[in-house]
mmCIF file of C-alpha atoms in Angstrom:
data_model
loop_
_atom_site.group_PDB
_atom_site.id
_atom_site.type_symbol
_atom_site.label_atom_id
_atom_site.label_comp_id
_atom_site.label_asym_id
_atom_site.label_seq_id
_atom_site.Cartn_x
_atom_site.Cartn_y
_atom_site.Cartn_z
ATOM 1 C CA ALA A 1 22.811 -82.604 223.156
ATOM 2 C CA GLN A 2 21.607 -80.148 220.525
ATOM 3 C CA SER A 3 19.500 -76.931 221.184
ATOM 4 C CA VAL A 4 18.440 -73.648 219.615
ATOM 5 C CA ALA A 5 17.876 -70.457 221.314
ATOM 6 C CA GLN A 6 15.635 -67.753 219.723
ATOM 7 C CA PRO A 7 15.870 -64.883 222.085
ATOM 8 C CA GLU A 8 13.228 -62.679 221.093
ATOM 9 C CA ASP A 9 9.384 -63.479 221.346
ATOM 10 C CA GLN A 10 8.299 -61.063 218.824
ATOM 11 C CA VAL A 11 10.102 -58.930 216.050
ATOM 12 C CA ASN A 12 8.332 -55.799 214.748
ATOM 13 C CA VAL A 13 9.723 -54.114 211.677
ATOM 14 C CA ALA A 14 8.222 -51.438 209.212
ATOM 15 C CA GLU A 15 7.508 -52.453 205.737
ATOM 16 C CA GLY A 16 10.400 -51.855 203.408
ATOM 17 C CA ASN A 17 12.960 -52.257 206.410
ATOM 18 C CA PRO A 18 15.513 -54.794 206.857
ATOM 19 C CA LEU A 19 14.256 -57.711 208.945
ATOM 20 C CA THR A 20 16.454 -59.949 211.131
ATOM 21 C CA VAL A 21 15.485 -62.952 213.082
ATOM 22 C CA LYS A 22 18.060 -64.116 215.505
ATOM 23 C CA CYS A 23 19.032 -67.770 216.254
ATOM 24 C CA THR A 24 21.919 -69.241 218.273
ATOM 25 C CA TYR A 25 22.569 -72.986 218.646
ATOM 26 C CA SER A 26 24.446 -75.527 220.578
ATOM 27 C CA VAL A 27 25.594 -78.778 219.210
ATOM 28 C CA SER A 28 28.482 -81.298 219.275
ATOM 29 C CA GLY A 29 30.263 -81.393 215.986
ATOM 30 C CA ASN A 30 29.161 -79.879 212.896
ATOM 31 C CA PRO A 31 25.741 -78.167 212.911
ATOM 32 C CA TYR A 32 23.234 -78.532 209.939
ATOM 33 C CA LEU A 33 20.822 -75.480 210.530
ATOM 34 C CA PHE A 34 17.405 -74.773 209.083
ATOM 35 C CA TRP A 35 14.823 -72.123 208.995
ATOM 36 C CA TYR A 36 11.104 -72.729 208.664
ATOM 37 C CA VAL A 37 8.181 -70.379 208.412
ATOM 38 C CA GLN A 38 4.690 -70.800 209.661
ATOM 39 C CA TYR A 39 1.633 -68.742 208.401
ATOM 40 C CA PRO A 40 -1.341 -68.789 210.224
ATOM 41 C CA ASN A 41 -3.187 -71.962 210.513
ATOM 42 C CA ARG A 42 -0.758 -73.715 208.208
ATOM 43 C CA GLY A 43 1.990 -76.234 208.595
ATOM 44 C CA LEU A 44 5.700 -75.285 208.752
ATOM 45 C CA GLN A 45 7.430 -74.466 205.247
ATOM 46 C CA PHE A 46 11.048 -74.956 204.877
ATOM 47 C CA LEU A 47 12.843 -71.581 203.861
ATOM 48 C CA LEU A 48 16.610 -72.417 203.783
ATOM 49 C CA LYS A 49 19.388 -74.582 205.284
ATOM 50 C CA TYR A 50 23.078 -74.443 205.924
ATOM 51 C CA ILE A 51 24.949 -77.783 205.462
ATOM 52 C CA THR A 52 28.546 -76.830 204.467
ATOM 53 C CA GLY A 53 30.135 -74.268 202.098
ATOM 54 C CA ASP A 54 29.417 -70.649 201.797
ATOM 55 C CA ASN A 55 28.385 -69.302 204.989
ATOM 56 C CA LEU A 56 25.860 -66.985 203.445
ATOM 57 C CA VAL A 57 22.933 -69.097 202.463
ATOM 58 C CA LYS A 58 19.842 -67.805 200.164
ATOM 59 C CA GLY A 59 16.395 -69.245 200.425
ATOM 60 C CA SER A 60 12.953 -68.749 199.422
ATOM 61 C CA TYR A 61 10.960 -65.364 199.269
ATOM 62 C CA GLY A 62 13.977 -63.265 199.270
ATOM 63 C CA PHE A 63 15.294 -64.700 202.765
ATOM 64 C CA GLU A 64 18.928 -65.264 203.493
ATOM 65 C CA ALA A 65 20.741 -66.570 206.643
ATOM 66 C CA GLU A 66 24.449 -66.242 207.542
ATOM 67 C CA PHE A 67 26.115 -69.020 209.550
ATOM 68 C CA ASN A 68 28.774 -67.730 211.881
ATOM 69 C CA LYS A 69 30.675 -70.659 213.611
ATOM 70 C CA SER A 70 32.545 -68.358 215.991
ATOM 71 C CA GLN A 71 29.322 -67.046 217.512
ATOM 72 C CA THR A 72 27.232 -70.150 216.918
ATOM 73 C CA SER A 73 24.709 -68.216 215.201
ATOM 74 C CA PHE A 74 22.560 -68.392 212.088
ATOM 75 C CA HIS A 75 20.581 -65.286 211.898
ATOM 76 C CA LEU A 76 17.758 -64.750 209.206
ATOM 77 C CA LYS A 77 17.640 -61.864 207.258
ATOM 78 C CA LYS A 78 15.686 -60.164 204.534
ATOM 79 C CA PRO A 79 16.777 -56.667 203.000
ATOM 80 C CA SER A 80 13.212 -55.304 202.650
ATOM 81 C CA ALA A 81 10.360 -56.803 204.527
ATOM 82 C CA LEU A 82 6.875 -56.964 203.350
ATOM 83 C CA VAL A 83 3.569 -57.351 205.155
ATOM 84 C CA SER A 84 3.070 -60.757 203.774
ATOM 85 C CA ASP A 85 6.344 -61.750 205.797
ATOM 86 C CA SER A 86 4.453 -61.587 209.049
ATOM 87 C CA ALA A 87 4.454 -65.028 210.276
ATOM 88 C CA LEU A 88 6.173 -67.294 212.971
ATOM 89 C CA TYR A 89 9.732 -68.179 212.115
ATOM 90 C CA PHE A 90 11.384 -71.302 213.575
ATOM 91 C CA CYS A 91 15.087 -72.086 213.723
ATOM 92 C CA ALA A 92 16.327 -75.644 213.954
ATOM 93 C CA VAL A 93 19.595 -77.477 214.344
ATOM 94 C CA LEU A 94 20.676 -81.122 213.568
ATOM 95 C CA ALA A 95 23.644 -82.867 214.602
ATOM 96 C CA TYR A 96 25.373 -85.205 212.307
ATOM 97 C CA GLY A 97 24.195 -88.697 212.974
ATOM 98 C CA ASN A 98 21.276 -87.532 214.989
ATOM 99 C CA ASN A 99 17.751 -88.568 214.051
ATOM 100 C CA ARG A 100 15.822 -85.552 214.942
ATOM 101 C CA LEU A 101 15.719 -81.783 214.656
ATOM 102 C CA ALA A 102 15.915 -79.573 217.707
ATOM 103 C CA PHE A 103 13.608 -76.580 217.113
ATOM 104 C CA GLY A 104 13.672 -73.157 218.858
ATOM 105 C CA LYS A 105 10.492 -71.944 220.206
ATOM 106 C CA GLY A 106 9.744 -69.630 217.498
ATOM 107 C CA ASN A 107 9.608 -65.840 216.675
ATOM 108 C CA GLN A 108 6.565 -64.024 215.759
ATOM 109 C CA VAL A 109 7.500 -61.368 213.158
ATOM 110 C CA VAL A 110 4.905 -58.486 212.543
ATOM 111 C CA VAL A 111 5.524 -56.261 209.630
ATOM 112 C CA ILE A 112 3.831 -52.842 209.916
ATOM 113 C CA PRO A 113 2.484 -51.229 206.955
ATOM 114 C CA ASN B 1 3.693 -85.474 194.838
ATOM 115 C CA ALA B 2 0.967 -84.557 197.676
ATOM 116 C CA GLY B 3 3.701 -84.577 200.296
ATOM 117 C CA VAL B 4 2.667 -85.159 203.766
ATOM 118 C CA THR B 5 -1.057 -85.359 204.321
ATOM 119 C CA GLN B 6 -2.882 -85.451 207.611
ATOM 120 C CA THR B 7 -6.555 -86.116 208.492
ATOM 121 C CA PRO B 8 -8.696 -84.946 210.032
ATOM 122 C CA LYS B 9 -8.030 -81.112 209.964
ATOM 123 C CA PHE B 10 -10.026 -80.314 212.956
ATOM 124 C CA ARG B 11 -11.587 -82.622 215.721
ATOM 125 C CA ILE B 12 -13.469 -82.139 219.126
ATOM 126 C CA LEU B 13 -13.241 -85.044 221.583
ATOM 127 C CA LYS B 14 -14.804 -85.565 224.859
ATOM 128 C CA ILE B 15 -12.768 -86.489 227.985
ATOM 129 C CA GLY B 16 -11.975 -90.293 227.811
ATOM 130 C CA GLN B 17 -12.719 -90.787 224.250
ATOM 131 C CA SER B 18 -10.072 -92.075 221.727
ATOM 132 C CA MET B 19 -9.009 -91.270 218.369
ATOM 133 C CA THR B 20 -6.292 -91.896 215.578
ATOM 134 C CA LEU B 21 -4.604 -88.998 213.644
ATOM 135 C CA GLN B 22 -3.652 -90.120 210.285
ATOM 136 C CA CYS B 23 -0.455 -89.206 208.547
ATOM 137 C CA THR B 24 0.582 -90.213 205.254
ATOM 138 C CA GLN B 25 3.669 -89.297 202.964
ATOM 139 C CA ASP B 26 4.154 -90.153 199.200
ATOM 140 C CA MET B 27 7.854 -89.249 199.012
ATOM 141 C CA ASN B 28 9.221 -92.511 200.179
ATOM 142 C CA HIS B 29 10.777 -91.008 203.083
ATOM 143 C CA ASN B 30 12.177 -93.241 205.819
ATOM 144 C CA TYR B 31 11.897 -90.972 208.858
ATOM 145 C CA MET B 32 8.460 -89.586 210.290
ATOM 146 C CA TYR B 33 7.697 -87.588 213.192
ATOM 147 C CA TRP B 34 4.695 -86.322 215.279
ATOM 148 C CA TYR B 35 4.836 -82.913 216.975
ATOM 149 C CA ARG B 36 2.449 -80.913 219.041
ATOM 150 C CA GLN B 37 2.369 -77.115 219.002
ATOM 151 C CA ASP B 38 1.053 -75.210 221.959
ATOM 152 C CA PRO B 39 0.740 -71.397 221.926
ATOM 153 C CA GLY B 40 4.101 -69.803 222.755
ATOM 154 C CA MET B 41 5.660 -73.252 223.338
ATOM 155 C CA GLY B 42 7.124 -74.191 219.904
ATOM 156 C CA LEU B 43 7.107 -77.715 218.767
ATOM 157 C CA LYS B 44 7.445 -80.662 220.991
ATOM 158 C CA LEU B 45 8.426 -84.031 219.704
ATOM 159 C CA ILE B 46 5.896 -86.900 220.544
ATOM 160 C CA TYR B 47 7.086 -89.901 218.527
ATOM 161 C CA TYR B 48 9.277 -90.407 215.684
ATOM 162 C CA SER B 49 10.107 -93.399 213.414
ATOM 163 C CA VAL B 50 13.266 -94.243 211.267
ATOM 164 C CA GLY B 51 11.680 -96.840 209.225
ATOM 165 C CA ALA B 52 8.817 -99.399 208.907
ATOM 166 C CA GLY B 53 8.530 -101.284 212.276
ATOM 167 C CA ILE B 54 10.695 -98.974 214.209
ATOM 168 C CA THR B 55 9.364 -96.209 216.479
ATOM 169 C CA ASP B 56 10.980 -94.341 219.449
ATOM 170 C CA LYS B 57 9.703 -91.774 222.081
ATOM 171 C CA GLY B 58 10.210 -88.204 221.818
ATOM 172 C CA GLU B 59 9.901 -85.355 224.633
ATOM 173 C CA VAL B 60 6.352 -85.907 225.351
ATOM 174 C CA PRO B 61 5.082 -89.389 224.472
ATOM 175 C CA ASN B 62 2.699 -89.924 227.498
ATOM 176 C CA GLY B 63 -1.045 -90.492 226.376
ATOM 177 C CA TYR B 64 -0.148 -91.333 222.849
ATOM 178 C CA ASN B 65 0.886 -94.366 220.807
ATOM 179 C CA VAL B 66 2.104 -94.867 217.317
ATOM 180 C CA SER B 67 2.792 -97.608 214.882
ATOM 181 C CA ARG B 68 4.484 -97.719 211.594
ATOM 182 C CA SER B 69 3.527 -100.857 209.607
ATOM 183 C CA THR B 70 4.310 -99.252 206.339
ATOM 184 C CA THR B 71 6.851 -96.601 204.832
ATOM 185 C CA GLU B 72 3.991 -94.277 203.844
ATOM 186 C CA ASP B 73 1.804 -94.199 207.180
ATOM 187 C CA PHE B 74 2.436 -93.156 210.614
ATOM 188 C CA PRO B 75 -0.736 -92.925 212.715
ATOM 189 C CA LEU B 76 -0.906 -91.225 216.107
ATOM 190 C CA ARG B 77 -3.387 -92.699 218.612
ATOM 191 C CA LEU B 78 -4.750 -90.962 221.719
ATOM 192 C CA GLU B 79 -6.404 -93.514 223.882
ATOM 193 C CA LEU B 80 -7.902 -91.594 226.710
ATOM 194 C CA ALA B 81 -8.274 -88.107 225.658
ATOM 195 C CA ALA B 82 -7.506 -85.323 228.322
ATOM 196 C CA PRO B 83 -7.842 -81.647 228.195
ATOM 197 C CA SER B 84 -4.077 -81.281 228.076
ATOM 198 C CA GLN B 85 -4.029 -82.896 224.890
ATOM 199 C CA THR B 86 -5.817 -79.930 223.301
ATOM 200 C CA SER B 87 -3.222 -78.793 220.703
ATOM 201 C CA VAL B 88 -2.320 -78.765 216.997
ATOM 202 C CA TYR B 89 -0.572 -81.729 216.027
ATOM 203 C CA PHE B 90 1.901 -81.827 212.967
ATOM 204 C CA CYS B 91 3.323 -84.796 211.112
ATOM 205 C CA ALA B 92 6.684 -84.324 209.248
ATOM 206 C CA SER B 93 8.969 -86.580 207.352
ATOM 207 C CA ARG B 94 12.280 -86.768 205.653
ATOM 208 C CA LYS B 95 14.399 -89.002 203.752
ATOM 209 C CA GLY B 96 17.124 -89.710 206.322
ATOM 210 C CA SER B 97 19.386 -91.239 203.838
ATOM 211 C CA GLY B 98 21.959 -88.425 203.494
ATOM 212 C CA GLY B 99 22.564 -87.815 207.000
ATOM 213 C CA ALA B 100 21.482 -84.222 207.689
ATOM 214 C CA THR B 101 21.390 -83.137 204.138
ATOM 215 C CA ASP B 102 17.788 -83.868 203.466
ATOM 216 C CA THR B 103 14.915 -81.514 204.299
ATOM 217 C CA GLN B 104 12.084 -82.230 206.693
ATOM 218 C CA TYR B 105 8.582 -81.619 205.193
ATOM 219 C CA PHE B 106 5.543 -80.763 207.322
ATOM 220 C CA GLY B 107 1.855 -81.727 206.890
ATOM 221 C CA PRO B 108 -0.909 -78.987 207.334
ATOM 222 C CA GLY B 109 -1.665 -80.084 210.848
ATOM 223 C CA THR B 110 -4.672 -81.401 213.022
ATOM 224 C CA ARG B 111 -6.548 -78.947 215.367
ATOM 225 C CA LEU B 112 -7.672 -81.134 218.249
ATOM 226 C CA THR B 113 -9.814 -79.870 221.169
ATOM 227 C CA VAL B 114 -10.614 -82.097 224.216
ATOM 228 C CA LEU B 115 -13.543 -80.811 226.195
#
């Protein structure tokens, strides 16, 4: 079975401060990890993914995520948050050979001006 | 490419009515998915398909039906609408050819209210 935990319901951060959204996963075998963002009244947009190789993955809009195998984590980060980063963020995991992603429940990020 | 398109954007149904949510992708993706999103509950998988003619149940299939007669289209059918089916519905697709290396893309969603 594969699963994802996003432990915080909401993350509040001041504009210009670093932003971190946490994600831990459980999967048999090698994980393939994804982050998606959802703006109000929109569909989910792909941000970045980890498949193999460098543990630090860079994605869209200045976001990056670090894969940590020993801690089974894939936290999303941005060095300096913008008000426009306020959105719902989903972490997802796929086990090799599986047909469907397992999504976390999502984290609401609020960037305060 | 238009990507994944969904129609309608909004719909209000009365209890017991039926309707079909349309989903089309023009990326020649093999895998297609239907999710529902309820506030604070994340995404729940309703049905998915790994190719034309093949469908399978997800976590919450009750009250829904799907078909996949072509690669491009994956309609979701609600036969007897119930208030519990009030939700936002998302269709998604991915190539599915490279194991896990391909990315899943989402449509803009259909907001359904059952009264």
